[in-house]
PDB file of C-alpha atoms in Angstrom:
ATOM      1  CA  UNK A   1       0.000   0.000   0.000  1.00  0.00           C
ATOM      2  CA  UNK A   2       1.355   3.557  -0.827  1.00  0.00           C
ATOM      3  CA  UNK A   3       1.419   6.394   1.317  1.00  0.00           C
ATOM      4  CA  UNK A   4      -1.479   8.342   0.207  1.00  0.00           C
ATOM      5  CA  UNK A   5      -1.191  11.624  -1.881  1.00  0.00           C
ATOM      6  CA  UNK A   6      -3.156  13.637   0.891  1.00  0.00           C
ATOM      7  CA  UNK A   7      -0.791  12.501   3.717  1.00  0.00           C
ATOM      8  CA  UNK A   8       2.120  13.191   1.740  1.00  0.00           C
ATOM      9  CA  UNK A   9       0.602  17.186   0.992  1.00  0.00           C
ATOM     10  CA  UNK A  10       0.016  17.522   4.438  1.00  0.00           C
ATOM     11  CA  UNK A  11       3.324  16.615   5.390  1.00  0.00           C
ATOM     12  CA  UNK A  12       4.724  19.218   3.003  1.00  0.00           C
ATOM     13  CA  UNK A  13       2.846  22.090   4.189  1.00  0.00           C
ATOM     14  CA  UNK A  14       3.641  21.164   7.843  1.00  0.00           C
ATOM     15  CA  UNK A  15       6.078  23.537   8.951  1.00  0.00           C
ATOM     16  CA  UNK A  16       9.494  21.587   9.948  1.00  0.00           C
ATOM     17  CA  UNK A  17      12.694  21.022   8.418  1.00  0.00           C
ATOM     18  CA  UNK A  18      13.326  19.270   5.649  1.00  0.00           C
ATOM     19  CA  UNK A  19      15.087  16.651   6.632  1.00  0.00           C
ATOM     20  CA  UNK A  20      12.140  16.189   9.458  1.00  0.00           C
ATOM     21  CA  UNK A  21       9.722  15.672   6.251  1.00  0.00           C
ATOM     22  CA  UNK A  22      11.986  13.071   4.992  1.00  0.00           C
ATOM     23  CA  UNK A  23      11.941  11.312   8.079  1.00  0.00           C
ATOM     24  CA  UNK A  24       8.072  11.138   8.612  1.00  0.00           C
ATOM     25  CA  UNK A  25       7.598   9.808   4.771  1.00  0.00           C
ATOM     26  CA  UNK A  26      10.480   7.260   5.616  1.00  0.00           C
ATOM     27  CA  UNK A  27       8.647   5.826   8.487  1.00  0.00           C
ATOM     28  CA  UNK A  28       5.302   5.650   6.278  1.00  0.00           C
ATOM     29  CA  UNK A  29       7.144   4.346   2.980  1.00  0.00           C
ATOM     30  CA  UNK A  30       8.205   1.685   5.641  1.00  0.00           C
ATOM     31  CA  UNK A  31       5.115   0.760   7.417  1.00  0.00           C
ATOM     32  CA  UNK A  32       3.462   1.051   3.613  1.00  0.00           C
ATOM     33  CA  UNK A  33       5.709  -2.251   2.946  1.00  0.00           C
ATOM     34  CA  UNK A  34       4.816  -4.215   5.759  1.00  0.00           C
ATOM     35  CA  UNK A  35       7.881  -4.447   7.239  1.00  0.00           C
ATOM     36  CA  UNK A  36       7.000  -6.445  10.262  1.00  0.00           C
ATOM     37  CA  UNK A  37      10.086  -4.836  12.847  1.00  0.00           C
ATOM     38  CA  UNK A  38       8.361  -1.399  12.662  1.00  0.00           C
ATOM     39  CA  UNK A  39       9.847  -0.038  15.838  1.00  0.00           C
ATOM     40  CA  UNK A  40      13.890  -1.201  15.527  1.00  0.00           C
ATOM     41  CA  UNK A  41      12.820   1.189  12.067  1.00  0.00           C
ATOM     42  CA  UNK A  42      11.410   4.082  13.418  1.00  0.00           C
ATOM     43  CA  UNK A  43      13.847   4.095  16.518  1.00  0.00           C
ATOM     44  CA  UNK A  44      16.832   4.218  13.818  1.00  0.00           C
ATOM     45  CA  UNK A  45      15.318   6.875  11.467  1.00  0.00           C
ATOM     46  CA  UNK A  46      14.512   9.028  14.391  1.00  0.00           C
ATOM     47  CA  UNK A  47      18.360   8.987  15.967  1.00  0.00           C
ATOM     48  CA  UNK A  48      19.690   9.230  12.483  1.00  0.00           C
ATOM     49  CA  UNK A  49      17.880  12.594  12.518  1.00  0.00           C
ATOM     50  CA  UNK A  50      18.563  13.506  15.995  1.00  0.00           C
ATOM     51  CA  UNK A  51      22.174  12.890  15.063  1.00  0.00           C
ATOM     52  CA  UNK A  52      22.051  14.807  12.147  1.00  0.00           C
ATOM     53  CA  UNK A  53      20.181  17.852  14.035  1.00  0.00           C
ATOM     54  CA  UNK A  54      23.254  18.016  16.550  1.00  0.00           C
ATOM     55  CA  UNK A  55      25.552  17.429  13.651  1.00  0.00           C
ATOM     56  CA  UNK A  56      24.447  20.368  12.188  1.00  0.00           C
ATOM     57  CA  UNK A  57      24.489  22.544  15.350  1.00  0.00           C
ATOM     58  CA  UNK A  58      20.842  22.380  15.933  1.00  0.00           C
ATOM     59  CA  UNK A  59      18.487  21.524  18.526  1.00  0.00           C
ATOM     60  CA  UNK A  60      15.872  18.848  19.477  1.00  0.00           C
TER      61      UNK A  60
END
């Protein structure tokens, strides 16, 4: 199942970083495939980006 095109317009109008948008459709391409280990998923995406954030000198 795809992520739908009204989620995906709502998550580019939401007003975050880029890089936060590209998380969020990650985590529903993912759970779109059925990955069965959904959490071990989201917990990585979401420290990549944390990591990234501090990387770049910004803040949580």
């Amino acid at each position: 199942m795809s992520i739908s095109r009204r989620i995906h317009e709502q998550i580019e109008k939401l007003d975050v970083d880029p890089e936060m948008k590209k998380m969020m459709m990650g985590i529903l391409f993912a759970e779109s495939q059925s990955k069965s280990n959904y959490k071990g998923l989201y917990d990585k995406k979401i420290t990549d980006y944390l990591k990234q954030k501090e990387a770049k000198g910004g803040s949580r």
